[in-house]
């Protein structure tokens, strides 16, 4: 196993992202958040977009940056082409993450071809953002270093679970012994994070519940209003 990946075993990874048009959508803000979560014990941070990757990389002291570049918001949009992958690596990402589904990619390369082309020029570990057992097994076969459940519930391949897709996670852990199967997506509480580890996750990625105050506010707002209505 790649030493950068090995170091993540049993740990929390934090995704630091704000979305287009949002108040916190500024690479300097994401870099500050990344430094803050590193202080809290995050073993790695996941950053989106080339400027964010550069600034997050400069802001953290001692943890690797998992880089993605989201282009668009439908179909294959997480680091969708070989060109996006190369740019993410050039921006300084320590680990490259990309769409790991079996859907057609915008540049016509297959996932396996994309991985092979990246390997020709980089030794950086690769994380596949998968959506199903089928895509995860194919990604493992293509030789990626990290298999993530990131896109489960977002492509139609699996139902969108309330919380992480523990069923998919557990089946991947069983089918891919010795591989880094990472839980990502809708890990919204400490209980969810612990359940992912209990299901065998190599590491757990949390985004929204740590770094997206607008969403967190809506959760608390609903709880407060609901309690008010019941009182
Ligand atoms: C589906 C998709 O686009 N997922 C993205 C991937 O980078 C992010 O928007 C998520 O925030 C991230 O995966 C972490 O998940 P959560 O925020 O649920 O903890």
mmCIF file of C-alpha atoms and ligand atoms in Angstrom:
data_model
loop_
_atom_site.group_PDB
_atom_site.id
_atom_site.type_symbol
_atom_site.label_atom_id
_atom_site.label_comp_id
_atom_site.label_asym_id
_atom_site.label_seq_id
_atom_site.Cartn_x
_atom_site.Cartn_y
_atom_site.Cartn_z
ATOM 1 C CA UNK A 1 0.000 0.000 0.000
ATOM 2 C CA UNK A 2 1.265 3.506 -0.812
ATOM 3 C CA UNK A 3 2.672 5.069 2.397
ATOM 4 C CA UNK A 4 0.490 8.192 2.028
ATOM 5 C CA UNK A 5 -2.582 5.930 1.985
ATOM 6 C CA UNK A 6 -1.337 3.642 4.753
ATOM 7 C CA UNK A 7 -1.046 6.667 7.049
ATOM 8 C CA UNK A 8 -4.791 7.309 6.684
ATOM 9 C CA UNK A 9 -5.846 3.970 8.160
ATOM 10 C CA UNK A 10 -8.438 4.351 10.916
ATOM 11 C CA UNK A 11 -8.614 8.113 10.565
ATOM 12 C CA UNK A 12 -10.917 11.007 9.760
ATOM 13 C CA UNK A 13 -10.522 12.888 6.476
ATOM 14 C CA UNK A 14 -12.309 16.212 6.115
ATOM 15 C CA UNK A 15 -13.689 17.571 2.863
ATOM 16 C CA UNK A 16 -13.550 21.378 2.687
ATOM 17 C CA UNK A 17 -15.882 22.631 -0.024
ATOM 18 C CA UNK A 18 -18.188 25.547 -0.687
ATOM 19 C CA UNK A 19 -20.412 25.667 -3.727
ATOM 20 C CA UNK A 20 -20.720 28.240 -6.528
ATOM 21 C CA UNK A 21 -22.400 31.433 -5.366
ATOM 22 C CA UNK A 22 -22.059 30.649 -1.655
ATOM 23 C CA UNK A 23 -20.624 33.160 0.832
ATOM 24 C CA UNK A 24 -17.682 30.914 1.750
ATOM 25 C CA UNK A 25 -16.763 30.131 -1.840
ATOM 26 C CA UNK A 26 -13.259 31.573 -1.630
ATOM 27 C CA UNK A 27 -10.012 29.575 -1.687
ATOM 28 C CA UNK A 28 -8.660 31.624 1.247
ATOM 29 C CA UNK A 29 -11.661 30.623 3.340
ATOM 30 C CA UNK A 30 -11.307 26.966 2.413
ATOM 31 C CA UNK A 31 -7.589 27.149 3.238
ATOM 32 C CA UNK A 32 -8.388 28.520 6.707
ATOM 33 C CA UNK A 33 -10.945 25.784 7.260
ATOM 34 C CA UNK A 34 -8.425 23.171 6.146
ATOM 35 C CA UNK A 35 -5.865 24.494 8.643
ATOM 36 C CA UNK A 36 -8.549 24.469 11.346
ATOM 37 C CA UNK A 37 -9.589 20.860 10.712
ATOM 38 C CA UNK A 38 -5.960 19.802 10.676
ATOM 39 C CA UNK A 39 -5.701 21.252 14.188
ATOM 40 C CA UNK A 40 -8.739 19.169 15.128
ATOM 41 C CA UNK A 41 -7.050 15.971 14.021
ATOM 42 C CA UNK A 42 -8.045 15.471 10.386
ATOM 43 C CA UNK A 43 -5.563 13.108 8.758
ATOM 44 C CA UNK A 44 -6.098 14.566 5.288
ATOM 45 C CA UNK A 45 -8.220 17.216 3.647
ATOM 46 C CA UNK A 46 -10.165 17.023 0.436
ATOM 47 C CA UNK A 47 -10.251 20.208 -1.636
ATOM 48 C CA UNK A 48 -12.141 21.132 -4.784
ATOM 49 C CA UNK A 49 -10.842 23.323 -7.608
ATOM 50 C CA UNK A 50 -7.332 24.268 -8.622
ATOM 51 C CA UNK A 51 -7.082 27.483 -6.574
ATOM 52 C CA UNK A 52 -8.445 25.750 -3.489
ATOM 53 C CA UNK A 53 -5.961 22.902 -3.894
ATOM 54 C CA UNK A 54 -3.039 25.345 -4.153
ATOM 55 C CA UNK A 55 -4.124 27.434 -1.187
ATOM 56 C CA UNK A 56 -5.153 24.505 0.990
ATOM 57 C CA UNK A 57 -1.830 22.836 0.261
ATOM 58 C CA UNK A 58 -0.026 25.983 1.392
ATOM 59 C CA UNK A 59 -2.169 26.319 4.526
ATOM 60 C CA UNK A 60 -1.866 22.836 6.008
ATOM 61 C CA UNK A 61 1.281 21.748 7.815
ATOM 62 C CA UNK A 62 1.466 18.062 7.794
ATOM 63 C CA UNK A 63 -1.473 16.363 6.111
ATOM 64 C CA UNK A 64 -1.992 15.313 2.500
ATOM 65 C CA UNK A 65 -4.448 17.076 0.212
ATOM 66 C CA UNK A 66 -6.893 14.993 -1.785
ATOM 67 C CA UNK A 67 -7.607 17.093 -4.864
ATOM 68 C CA UNK A 68 -10.659 17.097 -7.080
ATOM 69 C CA UNK A 69 -11.890 19.477 -9.763
ATOM 70 C CA UNK A 70 -15.636 19.591 -10.180
ATOM 71 C CA UNK A 71 -16.692 20.725 -13.632
ATOM 72 C CA UNK A 72 -20.450 21.105 -14.035
ATOM 73 C CA UNK A 73 -22.993 19.393 -11.836
ATOM 74 C CA UNK A 74 -24.465 16.562 -13.816
ATOM 75 C CA UNK A 75 -23.180 13.397 -15.438
ATOM 76 C CA UNK A 76 -19.486 12.815 -14.807
ATOM 77 C CA UNK A 77 -18.314 16.003 -13.095
ATOM 78 C CA UNK A 78 -15.771 15.120 -10.401
ATOM 79 C CA UNK A 79 -12.380 15.422 -12.123
ATOM 80 C CA UNK A 80 -14.109 14.157 -15.258
ATOM 81 C CA UNK A 81 -11.292 13.930 -17.820
ATOM 82 C CA UNK A 82 -7.589 13.130 -18.030
ATOM 83 C CA UNK A 83 -6.907 16.860 -18.496
ATOM 84 C CA UNK A 84 -8.684 17.642 -15.222
ATOM 85 C CA UNK A 85 -6.668 14.899 -13.486
ATOM 86 C CA UNK A 86 -3.395 16.324 -14.749
ATOM 87 C CA UNK A 87 -4.353 19.835 -13.671
ATOM 88 C CA UNK A 88 -5.269 18.632 -10.158
ATOM 89 C CA UNK A 89 -1.875 16.955 -9.819
ATOM 90 C CA UNK A 90 -0.095 20.013 -11.228
ATOM 91 C CA UNK A 91 -1.911 22.171 -8.645
ATOM 92 C CA UNK A 92 -0.139 20.162 -5.930
ATOM 93 C CA UNK A 93 -2.639 17.525 -4.799
ATOM 94 C CA UNK A 94 -0.966 14.661 -2.941
ATOM 95 C CA UNK A 95 -3.808 12.295 -3.796
ATOM 96 C CA UNK A 96 -5.908 12.575 -6.942
ATOM 97 C CA UNK A 97 -9.611 11.787 -6.663
ATOM 98 C CA UNK A 98 -11.815 11.339 -9.708
ATOM 99 C CA UNK A 99 -15.209 10.018 -10.751
ATOM 100 C CA UNK A 100 -14.951 6.254 -10.497
ATOM 101 C CA UNK A 101 -18.313 5.347 -11.993
ATOM 102 C CA UNK A 102 -18.760 3.315 -15.153
ATOM 103 C CA UNK A 103 -20.518 6.159 -16.960
ATOM 104 C CA UNK A 104 -19.171 7.501 -20.230
ATOM 105 C CA UNK A 105 -16.570 10.177 -19.593
ATOM 106 C CA UNK A 106 -16.531 13.472 -21.484
ATOM 107 C CA UNK A 107 -13.146 12.781 -23.134
ATOM 108 C CA UNK A 108 -14.150 9.302 -24.307
ATOM 109 C CA UNK A 109 -11.493 7.514 -22.216
ATOM 110 C CA UNK A 110 -12.630 4.694 -19.970
ATOM 111 C CA UNK A 111 -11.929 4.880 -16.243
ATOM 112 C CA UNK A 112 -9.200 2.218 -16.582
ATOM 113 C CA UNK A 113 -7.585 4.062 -19.493
ATOM 114 C CA UNK A 114 -7.639 7.283 -17.492
ATOM 115 C CA UNK A 115 -5.927 5.593 -14.536
ATOM 116 C CA UNK A 116 -3.308 4.030 -16.821
ATOM 117 C CA UNK A 117 -2.533 7.416 -18.405
ATOM 118 C CA UNK A 118 -2.193 9.088 -14.988
ATOM 119 C CA UNK A 119 0.167 6.341 -13.839
ATOM 120 C CA UNK A 120 2.447 7.088 -16.810
ATOM 121 C CA UNK A 121 3.242 10.481 -15.314
ATOM 122 C CA UNK A 122 2.560 10.382 -11.595
ATOM 123 C CA UNK A 123 3.165 8.187 -8.576
ATOM 124 C CA UNK A 124 0.450 9.963 -6.556
ATOM 125 C CA UNK A 125 -2.173 7.692 -5.017
ATOM 126 C CA UNK A 126 -5.510 7.683 -6.836
ATOM 127 C CA UNK A 127 -8.941 7.673 -5.187
ATOM 128 C CA UNK A 128 -11.979 6.508 -7.167
ATOM 129 C CA UNK A 129 -15.288 8.123 -6.235
ATOM 130 C CA UNK A 130 -17.601 5.158 -6.844
ATOM 131 C CA UNK A 131 -21.375 4.754 -6.895
ATOM 132 C CA UNK A 132 -21.944 0.991 -6.744
ATOM 133 C CA UNK A 133 -20.372 -2.372 -6.143
ATOM 134 C CA UNK A 134 -19.819 -2.770 -9.878
ATOM 135 C CA UNK A 135 -17.923 0.486 -10.274
ATOM 136 C CA UNK A 136 -15.922 -0.080 -7.084
ATOM 137 C CA UNK A 137 -14.791 -3.545 -8.183
ATOM 138 C CA UNK A 138 -13.849 -2.144 -11.601
ATOM 139 C CA UNK A 139 -11.892 0.663 -9.954
ATOM 140 C CA UNK A 140 -10.059 -1.835 -7.766
ATOM 141 C CA UNK A 141 -9.294 -3.885 -10.858
ATOM 142 C CA UNK A 142 -7.928 -0.757 -12.552
ATOM 143 C CA UNK A 143 -5.480 -0.525 -9.650
ATOM 144 C CA UNK A 144 -6.576 2.560 -7.746
ATOM 145 C CA UNK A 145 -5.261 3.085 -4.231
ATOM 146 C CA UNK A 146 -8.489 4.227 -2.523
ATOM 147 C CA UNK A 147 -12.040 3.158 -3.286
ATOM 148 C CA UNK A 148 -14.594 5.665 -1.990
ATOM 149 C CA UNK A 149 -18.363 5.370 -1.680
ATOM 150 C CA UNK A 150 -18.569 9.081 -2.548
ATOM 151 C CA UNK A 151 -21.119 8.855 -5.342
ATOM 152 C CA UNK A 152 -23.431 6.185 -3.911
ATOM 153 C CA UNK A 153 -26.914 7.664 -3.991
ATOM 154 C CA UNK A 154 -26.073 10.388 -6.490
ATOM 155 C CA UNK A 155 -26.157 8.579 -9.833
ATOM 156 C CA UNK A 156 -29.219 6.337 -9.788
ATOM 157 C CA UNK A 157 -27.081 3.208 -9.281
ATOM 158 C CA UNK A 158 -28.049 3.042 -5.582
ATOM 159 C CA UNK A 159 -30.804 4.496 -3.520
ATOM 160 C CA UNK A 160 -29.852 7.620 -1.595
ATOM 161 C CA UNK A 161 -29.681 6.431 1.992
ATOM 162 C CA UNK A 162 -30.380 8.644 4.954
ATOM 163 C CA UNK A 163 -26.806 8.715 6.215
ATOM 164 C CA UNK A 164 -23.909 6.762 4.710
ATOM 165 C CA UNK A 165 -24.569 3.755 2.481
ATOM 166 C CA UNK A 166 -23.422 1.190 5.038
ATOM 167 C CA UNK A 167 -24.713 -1.739 3.010
ATOM 168 C CA UNK A 168 -22.495 -0.847 0.053
ATOM 169 C CA UNK A 169 -19.589 -0.104 2.359
ATOM 170 C CA UNK A 170 -19.825 -3.463 4.124
ATOM 171 C CA UNK A 171 -20.079 -5.389 0.885
ATOM 172 C CA UNK A 172 -17.021 -3.608 -0.560
ATOM 173 C CA UNK A 173 -15.038 -4.278 2.604
ATOM 174 C CA UNK A 174 -15.893 -7.957 2.240
ATOM 175 C CA UNK A 175 -15.162 -8.144 -1.496
ATOM 176 C CA UNK A 176 -11.960 -6.091 -1.414
ATOM 177 C CA UNK A 177 -9.884 -7.401 1.485
ATOM 178 C CA UNK A 178 -6.658 -5.519 2.036
ATOM 179 C CA UNK A 179 -7.811 -2.551 -0.038
ATOM 180 C CA UNK A 180 -8.490 0.944 1.277
ATOM 181 C CA UNK A 181 -12.279 1.181 1.129
ATOM 182 C CA UNK A 182 -13.170 4.646 2.370
ATOM 183 C CA UNK A 183 -16.611 5.807 3.484
ATOM 184 C CA UNK A 184 -17.671 9.142 2.010
ATOM 185 C CA UNK A 185 -21.089 10.697 1.553
ATOM 186 C CA UNK A 186 -23.742 11.713 4.086
ATOM 187 C CA UNK A 187 -21.648 10.920 7.162
ATOM 188 C CA UNK A 188 -23.562 13.475 9.199
ATOM 189 C CA UNK A 189 -22.858 12.550 12.805
ATOM 190 C CA UNK A 190 -20.281 10.969 15.059
ATOM 191 C CA UNK A 191 -22.547 7.914 15.237
ATOM 192 C CA UNK A 192 -22.497 7.629 11.433
ATOM 193 C CA UNK A 193 -18.699 7.943 11.416
ATOM 194 C CA UNK A 194 -18.333 5.227 14.052
ATOM 195 C CA UNK A 195 -20.791 2.980 12.168
ATOM 196 C CA UNK A 196 -18.643 3.323 9.038
ATOM 197 C CA UNK A 197 -15.568 2.171 10.931
ATOM 198 C CA UNK A 198 -17.554 -0.674 12.488
ATOM 199 C CA UNK A 199 -18.585 -1.708 8.966
ATOM 200 C CA UNK A 200 -14.891 -1.947 8.128
ATOM 201 C CA UNK A 201 -14.129 1.405 6.500
ATOM 202 C CA UNK A 202 -10.414 2.016 6.166
ATOM 203 C CA UNK A 203 -11.035 5.722 6.821
ATOM 204 C CA UNK A 204 -14.018 8.051 6.905
ATOM 205 C CA UNK A 205 -14.517 11.293 4.979
ATOM 206 C CA UNK A 206 -16.805 13.950 6.446
ATOM 207 C CA UNK A 207 -17.636 17.102 4.504
ATOM 208 C CA UNK A 208 -20.931 18.895 5.087
ATOM 209 C CA UNK A 209 -21.263 18.063 8.793
ATOM 210 C CA UNK A 210 -17.947 19.750 9.577
ATOM 211 C CA UNK A 211 -17.376 22.361 6.898
ATOM 212 C CA UNK A 212 -20.726 23.511 5.544
ATOM 213 C CA UNK A 213 -22.363 25.831 8.085
ATOM 214 C CA UNK A 214 -25.347 26.618 5.881
ATOM 215 C CA UNK A 215 -26.417 22.954 5.853
ATOM 216 C CA UNK A 216 -25.653 22.463 9.534
ATOM 217 C CA UNK A 217 -27.739 25.526 10.334
ATOM 218 C CA UNK A 218 -30.719 24.104 8.438
ATOM 219 C CA UNK A 219 -30.446 20.871 10.464
ATOM 220 C CA UNK A 220 -30.492 22.734 13.770
ATOM 221 C CA UNK A 221 -33.151 25.134 12.567
ATOM 222 C CA UNK A 222 -35.449 22.218 11.693
ATOM 223 C CA UNK A 223 -34.806 20.634 15.113
ATOM 224 C CA UNK A 224 -35.552 23.857 16.954
ATOM 225 C CA UNK A 225 -38.710 24.566 14.976
ATOM 226 C CA UNK A 226 -39.876 20.926 15.257
ATOM 227 C CA UNK A 227 -39.391 20.991 19.022
ATOM 228 C CA UNK A 228 -41.267 24.299 19.187
ATOM 229 C CA UNK A 229 -44.226 22.798 17.326
ATOM 230 C CA UNK A 230 -44.311 19.757 19.636
ATOM 231 C CA UNK A 231 -44.146 21.878 22.819
HETATM 232 C C1 LIG B 1 -21.887 13.880 -4.546
HETATM 233 C C2 LIG B 1 -20.809 14.917 -4.474
HETATM 234 O O1 LIG B 1 -20.741 15.783 -5.310
HETATM 235 N N1 LIG B 1 -19.953 14.801 -3.441
HETATM 236 C C3 LIG B 1 -18.904 15.754 -3.253
HETATM 237 C C4 LIG B 1 -17.609 15.196 -3.474
HETATM 238 O O2 LIG B 1 -16.564 15.734 -3.316
HETATM 239 C C5 LIG B 1 -19.056 16.675 -2.076
HETATM 240 O O3 LIG B 1 -20.068 17.591 -2.424
HETATM 241 C C6 LIG B 1 -19.358 16.059 -0.702
HETATM 242 O O4 LIG B 1 -19.506 17.135 0.203
HETATM 243 C C7 LIG B 1 -18.292 15.130 -0.184
HETATM 244 O O5 LIG B 1 -18.313 13.928 -0.916
HETATM 245 C C8 LIG B 1 -18.440 14.758 1.292
HETATM 246 O O6 LIG B 1 -19.704 14.248 1.540
HETATM 247 P P1 LIG B 1 -20.656 14.876 2.658
HETATM 248 O O7 LIG B 1 -20.670 16.361 2.433
HETATM 249 O O8 LIG B 1 -21.992 14.258 2.437
HETATM 250 O O9 LIG B 1 -20.022 14.535 3.986
#
